[in-house]
């Protein structure tokens, strides 16, 4: 966030010789880009140019070519490695002769940044001294394994503030900034100061070491004679040498130094003077993490806390802390809820009656007084007990009972030692809304207790338990106002890609998604109807909208959906849904919103845009859920809007997006409906809207939806229908219309 902002000409001199190599040259480019981040590059501020040198210097771009930071960084990235010998002296003489190409007049300070390994093939001492005599500030940056002595010769004084290592980009960028604010740049913020710290610079050097003495033969003074002797044997070895040095950085006062976040919030700085607080779960009522009073729904709430040996003392204490955190976050002075706590092991007791405390402070003291008991885990027995004794109705008036929703939150980490399914059903049948909170170890049992996996809240580790507080808040309040489309009329068709491109294993993930989605809807003729189509090159209806009228029947039917395994054609599937699924004769209801959800890996979508538009033109929303990499443009044409396109990276992640997808579908289910879209009239009948209903104008057919052929010269007739009407024919051949919201019979 700190930038050198001044009128300044900066020229990069990049070593592009073979001793650097292509890999290190790419690192040099990356480093140059990083240094640009520390410079305020603008026409009237810092300007940047670049020369690459090897056998000869080559001007990559002058200082007046690119006048924004992004343009400079993009051009640096495009620089191509040239190769050759390392003639650093020749490059310096080029600058002495030509100056800074495209630079401003000498009134603007000039900075030369040399990035090299310092292994020059010519002398550098004299040209380096002449460059510095021209008042050019020289920074020398070592790349790869540099020859530090030469870099110190090249750099301005004091050398420890002008010599960096490209391997530590952040440190070097900070060092450059620190050195420049001491001379030409103004500090970004008041109170900043330059600090030095010890650092290390490394290089590979070749050293000569004695390997030992070996027998060798030498001549002697006698003719035709040699004598044996011992000769030393040396070898050359590359060793990593570490040079202790000092590095510099600019330190500015932190906006978080005053610790502005309350209640355990974490302060995160944003730049030099702004910050934001990461608040613990349950806090965030203001920017400084005040308690967040968000449980505004009216419920009678009983926490049923496992204190058996299975949860251990540690687990019991964790649940007490969780309860306190939860109540601190949600229990205000005027909170409409009544809360109590029950404990169980072999026996059940209710130490804190529902509604006993109206303020959080008194509640905290009562929670602190709860003791761990140990013993067996009889969850089934506990559920029966709290159903019978956990909620005492208090009359609001003399003869009127308080009818707030009753919610039981089960906190457990150990499997029950008695059956829970029957006891949980007993509780649910008596109007209790059950929520389970526990570790993944008891996931299956929690789902069995609640009767709905959505009401089972599973945490991964002890800290994660506290992160579940917002989810628990939502679940408790959903007892007061059901989530999903429980009360919304909807005709919903799933089109599932069952092609070889998806594969059997991934198809099963998609099928599971449909399976668990059904739980968000109230499945019957009056509320939600669901159809399922799988497709490869041809579509196949697994079941139509009016086939199943209960969740359990749907579940069995979804499990029968076949994997087809050939090429995918989403277009054929959408045409099939338009002509053969979303029709009155297959159970579609006039006056009810209609949605098609396509689940695909993005293959075979090329032919789907036109059929999708046809569905939309007839009032049917198309929602596309795509898993993996796919062409966004094609998918966008099918979905019609980014609002109806959900992109998910993997099949395993599909489950995490379910709530989002259902939420969007349910939003659509609330929008106004045109009774004539899609056309409820069969056999080319024309739908004509009337106040509170519609009629079908038939030609050669009769019946409310033109479904019966005219026989024996009967005259065609029109039928007027109110929305959601149910039609019956009497023995006298007359049509009766009733406003009961039932489906139209199939003919």
XYZ file of C-alpha atoms in Angstrom:
747
model
C 0.000 0.000 0.000
C 3.014 2.336 0.308
C 4.087 3.987 -2.922
C 6.931 6.344 -3.770
C 5.065 9.356 -5.146
C 7.363 12.000 -6.689
C 8.627 13.209 -10.069
C 11.121 10.445 -10.759
C 12.646 8.687 -13.805
C 13.356 4.986 -13.137
C 15.316 2.855 -15.635
C 15.578 -0.925 -15.228
C 18.792 -2.527 -16.535
C 18.014 -6.249 -16.881
C 20.772 -8.846 -17.304
C 19.687 -11.108 -20.197
C 22.953 -13.086 -20.567
C 23.400 -16.886 -20.695
C 24.934 -16.911 -17.193
C 21.515 -15.785 -15.883
C 19.518 -18.300 -17.944
C 15.890 -18.104 -19.040
C 14.458 -19.195 -15.670
C 16.272 -16.518 -13.659
C 15.449 -13.938 -16.344
C 11.737 -14.676 -15.793
C 12.307 -14.159 -12.051
C 14.029 -10.827 -12.829
C 10.922 -9.738 -14.773
C 8.649 -10.771 -11.901
C 10.839 -8.810 -9.496
C 10.783 -5.699 -11.716
C 6.980 -5.924 -11.742
C 6.975 -6.150 -7.934
C 9.154 -3.026 -7.660
C 6.647 -1.192 -9.870
C 4.075 -1.789 -7.101
C 6.190 0.438 -4.826
C 6.170 3.263 -7.429
C 3.333 5.707 -8.169
C 3.568 5.397 -11.983
C 1.823 8.325 -13.707
C 2.857 10.848 -16.419
C 3.572 13.594 -13.839
C 5.025 11.239 -11.187
C 7.166 8.156 -11.679
C 8.050 7.104 -15.233
C 9.639 3.734 -16.022
C 11.829 2.461 -18.914
C 13.798 -0.751 -19.486
C 17.068 -1.840 -21.161
C 18.063 -5.514 -21.494
C 21.814 -6.135 -21.754
C 23.991 -9.110 -22.627
C 26.665 -8.873 -25.373
C 25.093 -5.541 -26.371
C 22.477 -3.335 -24.672
C 18.957 -3.357 -26.196
C 16.318 -0.706 -25.414
C 13.093 -2.593 -24.544
C 10.992 0.536 -24.009
C 11.811 4.211 -23.246
C 10.471 6.089 -20.232
C 7.763 7.947 -22.156
C 6.126 4.844 -23.749
C 3.864 3.542 -20.973
C 2.330 5.919 -18.487
C 0.239 3.674 -16.191
C 1.385 0.982 -13.767
C -0.606 -1.789 -15.495
C 0.776 -0.902 -18.952
C 4.362 -0.996 -17.614
C 3.837 -4.340 -15.827
C 2.188 -5.893 -18.905
C 5.093 -4.730 -21.119
C 7.678 -6.135 -18.651
C 5.883 -9.507 -18.808
C 6.184 -9.530 -22.617
C 9.981 -8.951 -22.570
C 11.821 -11.824 -24.342
C 15.141 -13.325 -23.117
C 17.988 -12.575 -25.582
C 21.081 -14.434 -24.295
C 24.765 -13.623 -24.861
C 27.792 -12.687 -22.730
C 27.554 -10.424 -19.634
C 28.860 -7.004 -20.719
C 27.706 -4.848 -17.794
C 30.399 -2.198 -18.451
C 29.216 -1.771 -22.056
C 25.594 -1.281 -20.835
C 26.720 1.431 -18.386
C 28.683 3.210 -21.145
C 25.505 3.103 -23.303
C 23.652 4.986 -20.525
C 26.539 7.464 -20.156
C 26.356 8.123 -23.896
C 22.567 8.113 -24.484
C 21.214 9.130 -21.052
C 17.810 7.860 -19.893
C 15.898 7.195 -23.173
C 12.591 9.115 -23.144
C 13.437 10.714 -19.783
C 12.680 14.228 -18.678
C 15.275 16.957 -18.135
C 17.997 16.661 -15.514
C 15.835 18.464 -12.899
C 13.969 15.162 -12.362
C 15.933 12.680 -10.190
C 17.152 9.613 -12.080
C 17.226 6.100 -10.581
C 18.972 3.132 -12.238
C 17.992 -0.373 -11.016
C 20.455 -3.041 -12.229
C 19.210 -6.655 -11.913
C 22.154 -9.024 -12.532
C 24.189 -11.910 -11.126
C 27.220 -9.560 -11.099
C 29.410 -11.863 -13.182
C 30.528 -9.346 -15.769
C 33.060 -10.185 -18.505
C 34.494 -6.672 -18.603
C 35.509 -4.049 -16.071
C 32.656 -2.253 -14.317
C 34.438 -0.064 -11.734
C 35.139 3.010 -13.917
C 31.788 3.231 -15.795
C 29.912 2.611 -12.517
C 31.798 5.489 -10.862
C 31.063 7.791 -13.849
C 27.320 6.963 -13.744
C 27.153 7.825 -10.027
C 29.106 11.066 -10.631
C 26.201 12.168 -12.855
C 23.988 12.076 -9.729
C 22.176 8.944 -10.906
C 21.080 6.822 -7.902
C 22.080 3.208 -8.621
C 20.413 0.160 -7.007
C 22.034 -3.243 -7.621
C 19.804 -6.307 -7.267
C 21.333 -9.793 -7.146
C 19.562 -12.620 -8.997
C 20.315 -16.372 -8.901
C 23.704 -16.765 -7.034
C 25.216 -13.280 -7.361
C 28.784 -12.074 -7.082
C 28.053 -9.628 -4.265
C 31.437 -7.823 -4.470
C 30.644 -6.576 -7.995
C 27.113 -5.532 -7.027
C 28.556 -3.417 -4.186
C 30.869 -1.734 -6.739
C 27.862 -0.916 -8.959
C 25.559 0.429 -6.224
C 25.355 3.913 -4.707
C 26.521 4.649 -1.161
C 25.642 3.512 1.474
C 25.691 0.170 -0.312
C 23.698 -1.738 2.316
C 20.706 0.512 1.438
C 21.193 0.116 -2.330
C 21.954 -3.623 -2.722
C 19.044 -6.107 -2.629
C 18.346 -9.753 -3.373
C 15.628 -10.534 -5.939
C 14.835 -13.791 -4.105
C 13.156 -11.738 -1.343
C 10.797 -9.626 -3.444
C 8.751 -8.127 -0.610
C 11.827 -7.226 1.421
C 13.520 -5.683 -1.616
C 10.415 -3.682 -2.640
C 10.155 -2.405 0.933
C 13.895 -1.640 0.964
C 13.667 0.324 -2.311
C 10.751 2.348 -0.926
C 12.590 2.941 2.372
C 15.732 4.188 0.629
C 13.802 6.458 -1.760
C 11.726 8.159 0.975
C 15.028 9.114 2.599
C 15.969 11.084 -0.536
C 13.396 11.857 -3.227
C 9.985 10.478 -2.194
C 7.646 11.806 0.451
C 6.411 9.301 3.059
C 2.908 7.915 2.450
C 1.702 8.493 5.985
C 2.777 10.559 8.979
C 4.569 8.679 11.737
C 6.332 6.242 9.366
C 10.000 5.555 10.050
C 12.753 3.513 8.423
C 14.050 0.582 10.501
C 17.007 -1.700 9.785
C 17.143 -5.401 10.620
C 19.787 -8.114 10.155
C 19.352 -10.261 7.046
C 21.328 -12.782 5.015
C 22.414 -12.858 1.389
C 23.398 -16.151 -0.199
C 25.526 -17.135 -3.158
C 27.189 -20.228 -4.608
C 30.990 -19.936 -4.814
C 33.656 -22.286 -6.153
C 36.371 -23.179 -3.618
C 39.544 -25.268 -3.977
C 40.004 -27.978 -1.358
C 42.695 -30.613 -0.740
C 41.325 -34.076 -1.531
C 44.441 -35.947 -0.311
C 47.941 -37.097 -1.410
C 48.339 -39.676 -4.139
C 51.378 -41.554 -5.546
C 52.894 -39.749 -8.497
C 56.023 -40.359 -10.583
C 58.807 -37.828 -10.971
C 61.969 -37.749 -13.076
C 65.388 -38.163 -11.395
C 68.935 -36.973 -12.134
C 70.017 -40.440 -13.170
C 69.352 -41.099 -16.856
C 66.469 -43.475 -17.738
C 65.108 -43.512 -14.142
C 61.914 -42.313 -12.422
C 61.083 -42.284 -8.754
C 57.826 -42.564 -6.857
C 56.654 -39.651 -4.721
C 53.454 -38.321 -3.007
C 51.648 -35.428 -4.755
C 48.742 -33.332 -3.364
C 45.413 -33.715 -5.211
C 42.878 -30.833 -5.273
C 39.267 -30.646 -6.337
C 36.932 -27.717 -6.989
C 33.708 -27.645 -5.030
C 30.620 -25.352 -5.157
C 29.520 -24.239 -1.704
C 26.669 -22.039 -0.487
C 28.129 -18.949 1.192
C 25.970 -16.765 3.454
C 26.839 -13.071 3.721
C 25.440 -11.347 6.846
C 23.971 -7.980 5.891
C 21.426 -5.368 6.964
C 18.067 -4.825 5.298
C 15.764 -1.826 5.630
C 12.027 -1.467 5.796
C 9.574 1.351 6.460
C 7.341 0.831 9.481
C 4.125 2.859 9.811
C 1.712 3.080 12.769
C -1.034 0.440 12.459
C -4.706 1.509 12.602
C -5.232 -1.599 14.796
C -2.679 -0.478 17.429
C -5.498 1.032 19.516
C -7.315 -2.365 19.602
C -10.697 -0.975 18.465
C -12.518 -4.355 18.186
C -14.530 -5.521 21.224
C -15.759 -8.936 22.421
C -12.813 -10.879 21.023
C -13.025 -9.369 17.513
C -9.928 -9.437 15.306
C -8.781 -6.150 13.781
C -7.733 -6.334 10.108
C -5.911 -3.246 8.735
C -6.913 -1.845 5.337
C -4.111 0.403 4.186
C -2.490 2.895 6.536
C -5.507 4.430 8.250
C -8.533 2.134 7.811
C -9.457 -1.215 9.372
C -12.355 -3.628 9.782
C -13.221 -6.037 12.593
C -13.698 -9.786 12.120
C -16.310 -10.451 14.775
C -16.883 -13.744 16.627
C -20.083 -15.552 15.755
C -23.058 -13.815 17.372
C -21.389 -10.385 17.407
C -21.347 -7.731 14.732
C -24.154 -5.446 15.855
C -21.858 -2.566 14.824
C -18.383 -2.220 13.243
C -16.692 -2.801 16.630
C -18.408 -6.178 17.336
C -21.212 -5.175 19.665
C -23.550 -8.112 20.505
C -25.860 -8.923 17.615
C -29.433 -9.447 18.768
C -30.815 -11.329 15.799
C -33.200 -13.987 17.197
C -36.365 -11.959 16.744
C -38.769 -14.885 16.245
C -41.219 -15.894 18.964
C -40.563 -19.502 20.101
C -40.517 -21.650 23.223
C -36.993 -23.054 23.095
C -35.595 -25.934 25.171
C -31.946 -27.015 24.945
C -31.669 -30.767 25.681
C -28.044 -31.208 26.731
C -26.293 -34.597 26.849
C -24.315 -34.877 30.116
C -23.614 -38.631 29.881
C -20.166 -40.246 30.085
C -20.168 -40.417 26.262
C -19.697 -36.630 25.828
C -17.003 -36.458 28.585
C -16.546 -33.546 31.008
C -14.657 -31.585 28.309
C -17.555 -31.921 25.859
C -20.093 -30.925 28.540
C -18.102 -27.773 29.414
C -17.881 -26.956 25.676
C -21.685 -27.171 25.401
C -22.068 -24.850 28.424
C -19.723 -22.305 26.747
C -21.687 -22.684 23.490
C -24.986 -22.041 25.305
C -23.592 -18.917 26.971
C -22.176 -17.563 23.694
C -25.483 -18.267 21.925
C -27.598 -16.546 24.573
C -25.247 -13.536 24.794
C -25.628 -13.107 21.062
C -29.411 -13.482 20.788
C -31.087 -12.721 24.128
C -32.105 -9.079 24.360
C -34.360 -7.271 26.857
C -37.425 -7.532 24.616
C -36.664 -10.927 23.077
C -39.955 -12.676 22.190
C -38.551 -16.155 22.943
C -38.660 -18.224 26.118
C -35.609 -20.422 26.760
C -34.965 -23.363 29.070
C -32.309 -26.087 29.535
C -32.748 -29.810 30.212
C -29.959 -32.326 30.986
C -29.982 -36.057 30.442
C -27.973 -39.258 30.967
C -29.841 -42.297 32.394
C -32.333 -39.778 33.801
C -33.730 -36.423 32.643
C -34.012 -33.209 34.648
C -34.979 -29.647 33.730
C -32.795 -27.347 35.900
C -33.852 -24.217 33.927
C -37.573 -24.123 33.048
C -38.628 -22.611 29.697
C -39.271 -18.891 30.300
C -37.733 -18.917 33.825
C -35.196 -16.189 32.899
C -35.944 -13.056 30.920
C -32.448 -11.525 31.101
C -29.139 -12.949 29.865
C -27.243 -12.256 33.127
C -29.464 -14.438 35.313
C -29.410 -17.135 32.653
C -25.576 -17.158 32.594
C -25.437 -17.757 36.363
C -27.865 -20.686 36.051
C -25.798 -22.212 33.221
C -22.615 -21.878 35.302
C -24.345 -23.863 38.077
C -25.039 -26.885 35.795
C -22.996 -29.967 36.772
C -21.672 -32.873 34.718
C -23.192 -36.190 35.799
C -21.866 -39.001 33.551
C -23.861 -42.222 33.087
C -25.599 -43.801 30.089
C -26.799 -42.003 26.925
C -30.578 -42.569 26.753
C -31.513 -39.981 24.102
C -34.811 -41.689 23.175
C -36.025 -41.602 26.780
C -34.971 -37.937 27.108
C -36.955 -36.946 23.978
C -40.130 -38.609 25.354
C -39.665 -36.935 28.740
C -39.229 -33.363 27.383
C -42.188 -33.892 25.025
C -44.379 -34.619 28.065
C -42.831 -32.313 30.697
C -40.552 -29.803 28.925
C -43.153 -27.155 28.035
C -45.794 -26.006 30.497
C -48.470 -23.960 28.738
C -49.067 -20.689 30.499
C -52.437 -19.085 29.712
C -52.157 -15.673 28.084
C -55.766 -14.996 29.093
C -57.848 -17.126 31.415
C -59.011 -19.521 28.714
C -56.478 -18.975 25.869
C -53.323 -21.093 25.699
C -50.016 -19.628 24.498
C -49.340 -21.300 21.150
C -45.729 -20.279 20.334
C -43.847 -22.892 18.248
C -42.023 -25.371 20.508
C -38.420 -26.064 19.577
C -36.076 -28.643 21.128
C -32.336 -28.317 20.358
C -30.531 -31.594 21.115
C -26.814 -31.137 21.966
C -25.001 -34.495 21.838
C -21.733 -36.068 20.734
C -22.427 -39.705 21.639
C -24.682 -42.303 20.051
C -27.806 -43.196 21.962
C -27.966 -46.481 23.895
C -31.730 -46.712 23.367
C -33.796 -46.412 20.127
C -34.385 -42.796 19.044
C -36.490 -43.050 15.859
C -39.816 -43.869 17.562
C -39.283 -41.370 20.412
C -38.378 -38.625 17.909
C -41.513 -39.382 15.845
C -43.557 -39.236 19.085
C -42.118 -35.743 19.745
C -42.636 -34.499 16.179
C -46.217 -35.852 16.078
C -46.962 -33.692 19.131
C -45.841 -30.543 17.343
C -42.241 -30.308 18.570
C -39.743 -28.897 16.071
C -36.502 -30.863 16.600
C -32.997 -29.558 15.795
C -29.860 -31.654 16.382
C -26.379 -30.222 17.032
C -23.424 -32.626 17.165
C -20.165 -33.810 15.643
C -20.006 -35.722 12.342
C -19.778 -38.927 14.429
C -23.534 -38.689 15.169
C -24.663 -37.165 11.833
C -26.892 -40.138 10.878
C -28.561 -40.255 14.316
C -29.239 -36.494 14.291
C -30.918 -36.817 10.884
C -33.028 -39.677 12.323
C -34.037 -37.541 15.323
C -34.922 -34.410 13.349
C -36.546 -36.224 10.426
C -34.827 -33.789 8.068
C -31.048 -33.599 7.399
C -31.424 -29.796 7.092
C -32.254 -29.637 10.803
C -29.111 -31.587 11.766
C -26.255 -29.123 12.414
C -22.892 -30.886 12.238
C -19.557 -29.340 13.270
C -16.072 -30.565 12.313
C -13.964 -29.538 15.351
C -14.539 -27.869 18.763
C -13.978 -24.333 17.451
C -16.303 -24.978 14.510
C -19.169 -25.558 16.984
C -19.195 -21.801 17.749
C -19.248 -20.991 14.031
C -22.615 -22.793 13.814
C -24.453 -20.173 15.917
C -25.899 -18.244 12.900
C -27.077 -21.517 11.335
C -28.765 -22.503 14.624
C -30.436 -19.076 14.781
C -31.869 -19.599 11.262
C -33.049 -23.133 12.033
C -34.815 -22.052 15.251
C -36.626 -19.231 13.476
C -37.621 -21.516 10.580
C -40.010 -23.198 13.078
C -41.855 -19.862 13.123
C -41.731 -19.391 9.347
C -40.985 -22.559 7.321
C -38.078 -22.353 4.879
C -38.082 -23.577 1.304
C -41.288 -23.516 -0.720
C -43.384 -25.313 1.890
C -46.404 -23.133 1.204
C -45.729 -22.119 -2.395
C -47.405 -23.727 -5.409
C -44.794 -24.886 -7.932
C -44.399 -27.273 -10.887
C -40.716 -28.256 -10.849
C -38.879 -30.430 -13.394
C -35.290 -31.625 -12.960
C -33.357 -32.367 -16.186
C -30.338 -34.481 -15.190
C -27.415 -35.137 -17.561
C -26.938 -38.941 -17.581
C -24.444 -39.020 -20.467
C -21.019 -40.682 -20.684
C -19.430 -37.202 -20.313
C -20.770 -37.014 -16.751
C -20.013 -40.663 -15.917
C -21.867 -43.039 -13.584
C -20.179 -41.925 -10.346
C -20.904 -38.235 -10.956
C -24.453 -39.043 -12.142
C -25.082 -40.552 -8.691
C -24.008 -37.215 -7.107
C -26.553 -35.400 -9.323
C -29.253 -37.935 -8.433
C -28.506 -37.457 -4.702
C -28.922 -33.705 -5.191
C -32.437 -34.230 -6.589
C -33.109 -36.711 -3.765
C -32.230 -34.241 -0.975
C -33.831 -31.252 -2.775
C -37.284 -32.856 -2.431
C -37.124 -32.274 1.363
C -37.390 -28.504 0.817
C -40.854 -28.853 -0.750
C -44.293 -29.911 0.388
C -45.075 -32.616 -2.193
C -48.771 -32.903 -3.049
C -51.240 -31.928 -5.762
C -51.977 -28.562 -4.141
C -48.449 -27.303 -3.416
C -45.370 -28.695 -5.214
C -45.256 -31.272 -8.005
C -41.902 -32.627 -9.183
C -40.983 -34.351 -12.463
C -37.620 -35.969 -13.299
C -36.111 -36.307 -16.781
C -32.689 -37.878 -17.461
C -31.035 -37.366 -20.808
C -28.212 -38.566 -23.009
C -28.694 -38.207 -26.752
C -32.416 -38.864 -26.067
C -34.509 -37.716 -23.064
C -36.258 -40.199 -20.769
C -39.059 -39.252 -18.328
C -38.402 -41.062 -15.031
C -41.701 -39.722 -13.646
C -44.158 -36.969 -14.627
C -45.431 -34.065 -12.519
C -48.614 -35.856 -11.430
C -47.082 -39.316 -10.845
C -46.129 -39.017 -7.150
C -47.975 -37.195 -4.383
C -45.708 -37.799 -1.368
C -42.058 -37.394 -0.385
C -41.608 -41.118 0.293
C -42.975 -42.127 -3.141
C -40.678 -39.543 -4.772
C -37.670 -40.939 -2.909
C -38.158 -44.470 -4.266
C -38.794 -43.180 -7.801
C -35.651 -40.961 -7.849
C -33.529 -43.984 -6.888
C -34.819 -45.762 -10.035
C -33.473 -43.021 -12.376
C -31.215 -44.828 -14.930
C -27.741 -43.827 -16.114
C -27.864 -43.678 -19.949
C -24.201 -43.241 -20.821
C -24.194 -41.914 -24.412
C -23.656 -38.394 -25.835
C -25.518 -35.482 -24.225
C -28.181 -33.347 -25.923
C -29.645 -30.827 -23.471
C -31.671 -29.268 -26.317
C -33.628 -32.520 -26.862
C -34.297 -32.737 -23.114
C -35.664 -29.163 -22.941
C -37.873 -29.705 -26.031
C -39.163 -32.900 -24.412
C -39.951 -31.056 -21.153
C -41.757 -28.315 -23.085
C -43.861 -30.681 -25.199
C -44.304 -33.697 -22.943
C -43.760 -32.732 -19.242
C -44.968 -29.158 -18.625
C -48.366 -29.921 -20.198
C -51.857 -30.079 -18.711
C -52.315 -33.714 -19.798
C -49.157 -34.669 -17.818
C -50.324 -32.914 -14.668
C -49.009 -29.336 -15.101
C -51.359 -26.862 -13.412
C -52.477 -23.591 -15.000
C -51.795 -20.587 -12.792
C -48.815 -22.243 -11.049
C -45.203 -21.126 -11.511
C -43.021 -23.547 -13.480
C -39.266 -24.087 -13.177
C -36.833 -26.407 -15.000
C -33.497 -27.117 -13.246
C -30.802 -28.491 -15.592
C -27.976 -30.369 -13.816
C -25.021 -30.835 -16.183
C -21.249 -30.790 -16.648
C -21.771 -28.305 -19.497
C -21.503 -30.867 -22.317
C -24.111 -31.028 -25.089
C -25.460 -27.521 -24.384
C -24.853 -26.185 -27.922
C -28.397 -27.035 -29.070
C -30.147 -25.895 -25.871
C -30.366 -22.092 -26.219
C -33.399 -22.017 -28.555
C -35.520 -24.581 -26.623
C -34.632 -22.742 -23.373
C -35.841 -19.460 -24.885
C -39.052 -21.202 -25.989
C -39.625 -22.349 -22.387
C -39.002 -18.816 -21.067
C -41.336 -17.298 -23.680
C -44.030 -19.584 -22.283
C -43.494 -18.524 -18.683
C -41.216 -21.424 -17.637
C -37.987 -20.455 -15.874
C -34.802 -22.338 -16.855
C -32.208 -22.679 -14.119
C -28.772 -24.100 -15.131
C -26.487 -25.718 -12.528
C -23.131 -26.617 -14.113
C -20.345 -28.591 -12.455
C -16.703 -28.240 -13.609
C -15.184 -26.201 -16.459
C -17.612 -25.216 -19.189
C -18.169 -22.478 -21.781
C -19.858 -19.669 -19.833
C -21.179 -17.892 -22.961
C -23.096 -20.970 -24.127
C -24.481 -21.626 -20.645
C -25.526 -17.988 -20.246
C -27.572 -18.203 -23.454
C -29.368 -21.260 -22.053
C -29.994 -19.732 -18.584
C -30.957 -16.366 -20.102
C -29.433 -14.431 -17.171
C -26.474 -14.771 -14.751
C -29.109 -14.943 -11.949
C -30.191 -18.359 -13.226
C -26.704 -19.815 -13.762
C -24.817 -21.459 -10.881
C -21.236 -22.606 -11.523
C -19.816 -25.218 -9.083
C -16.222 -26.474 -9.185
C -16.822 -30.131 -8.201
C -19.641 -32.652 -7.734
C -18.713 -33.008 -4.045
C -19.401 -29.253 -3.570
C -22.911 -29.512 -5.063
C -24.473 -30.136 -1.618
C -23.140 -26.800 -0.295
C -25.015 -24.864 -3.004
C -28.369 -26.568 -2.438
C -29.789 -23.909 -0.099
C -28.800 -21.129 -2.536
C -30.397 -22.908 -5.522
C -33.631 -23.750 -3.641
C -33.819 -20.185 -2.324
C -33.673 -18.774 -5.861
C -36.276 -21.256 -7.117
C -38.581 -20.307 -4.214
C -38.156 -16.603 -4.989
C -39.372 -17.315 -8.535
C -42.317 -19.295 -7.164
C -43.623 -16.033 -5.644
C -43.690 -14.074 -8.922
C -47.014 -13.336 -10.690
C -48.305 -15.957 -13.139
C -49.938 -15.616 -16.556
C -52.698 -18.271 -16.629
C -52.227 -18.737 -20.390
C -48.453 -19.351 -20.210
C -47.699 -22.098 -20.980
C -50.858 -22.644 -23.014
C -53.142 -24.994 -21.031
C -55.330 -25.661 -24.084
C -54.601 -28.840 -26.051
C -55.000 -29.602 -29.748
C -54.291 -26.056 -30.997
C -56.859 -24.539 -28.647
C -56.478 -20.810 -27.988
C -56.218 -19.638 -24.356
C -58.111 -16.411 -23.637
C -57.615 -14.634 -20.300
C -60.727 -13.557 -18.378
C -61.071 -11.842 -14.963
C -60.024 -14.424 -12.371
C -59.557 -17.210 -14.908
C -59.241 -18.190 -18.577
C -61.131 -20.077 -21.275
C -60.041 -22.352 -24.085
C -61.398 -21.682 -27.558
C -61.449 -25.074 -29.291
C -61.733 -26.002 -32.989
C -62.910 -29.565 -33.687
C -62.376 -30.451 -30.009
C -64.277 -29.848 -26.784
C -63.777 -29.933 -23.024
C -62.239 -27.390 -20.676
C -58.813 -27.878 -22.308
C -59.933 -29.017 -25.802
C -59.057 -32.575 -24.891
C -62.074 -34.465 -26.377
C -62.730 -34.794 -30.121
C -66.146 -33.552 -31.280
C -68.241 -36.586 -32.327
C -71.579 -36.963 -34.222
C -71.769 -33.384 -35.342
C -71.609 -31.859 -31.830
C -70.820 -28.164 -32.033
C -67.454 -26.989 -30.629
C -67.748 -25.224 -27.297
C -65.621 -23.045 -25.040
C -65.082 -23.591 -21.334
C -64.298 -20.837 -18.842
C -61.959 -21.842 -15.996
C -61.053 -20.072 -12.770
C -57.418 -20.449 -11.676
C -56.456 -23.807 -10.065
C -59.908 -25.207 -10.949
C -60.737 -28.901 -10.833
C -63.024 -30.206 -13.570
C -65.503 -33.114 -13.423
C -67.938 -34.335 -16.030
C -71.400 -35.413 -14.870
C -73.425 -38.239 -16.391
C -75.454 -35.627 -18.266
C -72.316 -34.476 -20.144
C -72.061 -31.103 -18.358
C -68.782 -29.601 -17.039
C -68.625 -28.515 -13.381
C -65.951 -26.086 -12.142
C -64.849 -25.989 -8.541
C -62.303 -23.606 -7.008
C -60.659 -26.418 -5.011
C -56.900 -26.206 -5.697
C -56.503 -29.711 -7.056
C -54.869 -30.845 -10.309
C -56.704 -31.304 -13.613
C -57.441 -34.961 -14.261
C -55.534 -36.671 -17.063
C -57.571 -37.665 -20.076
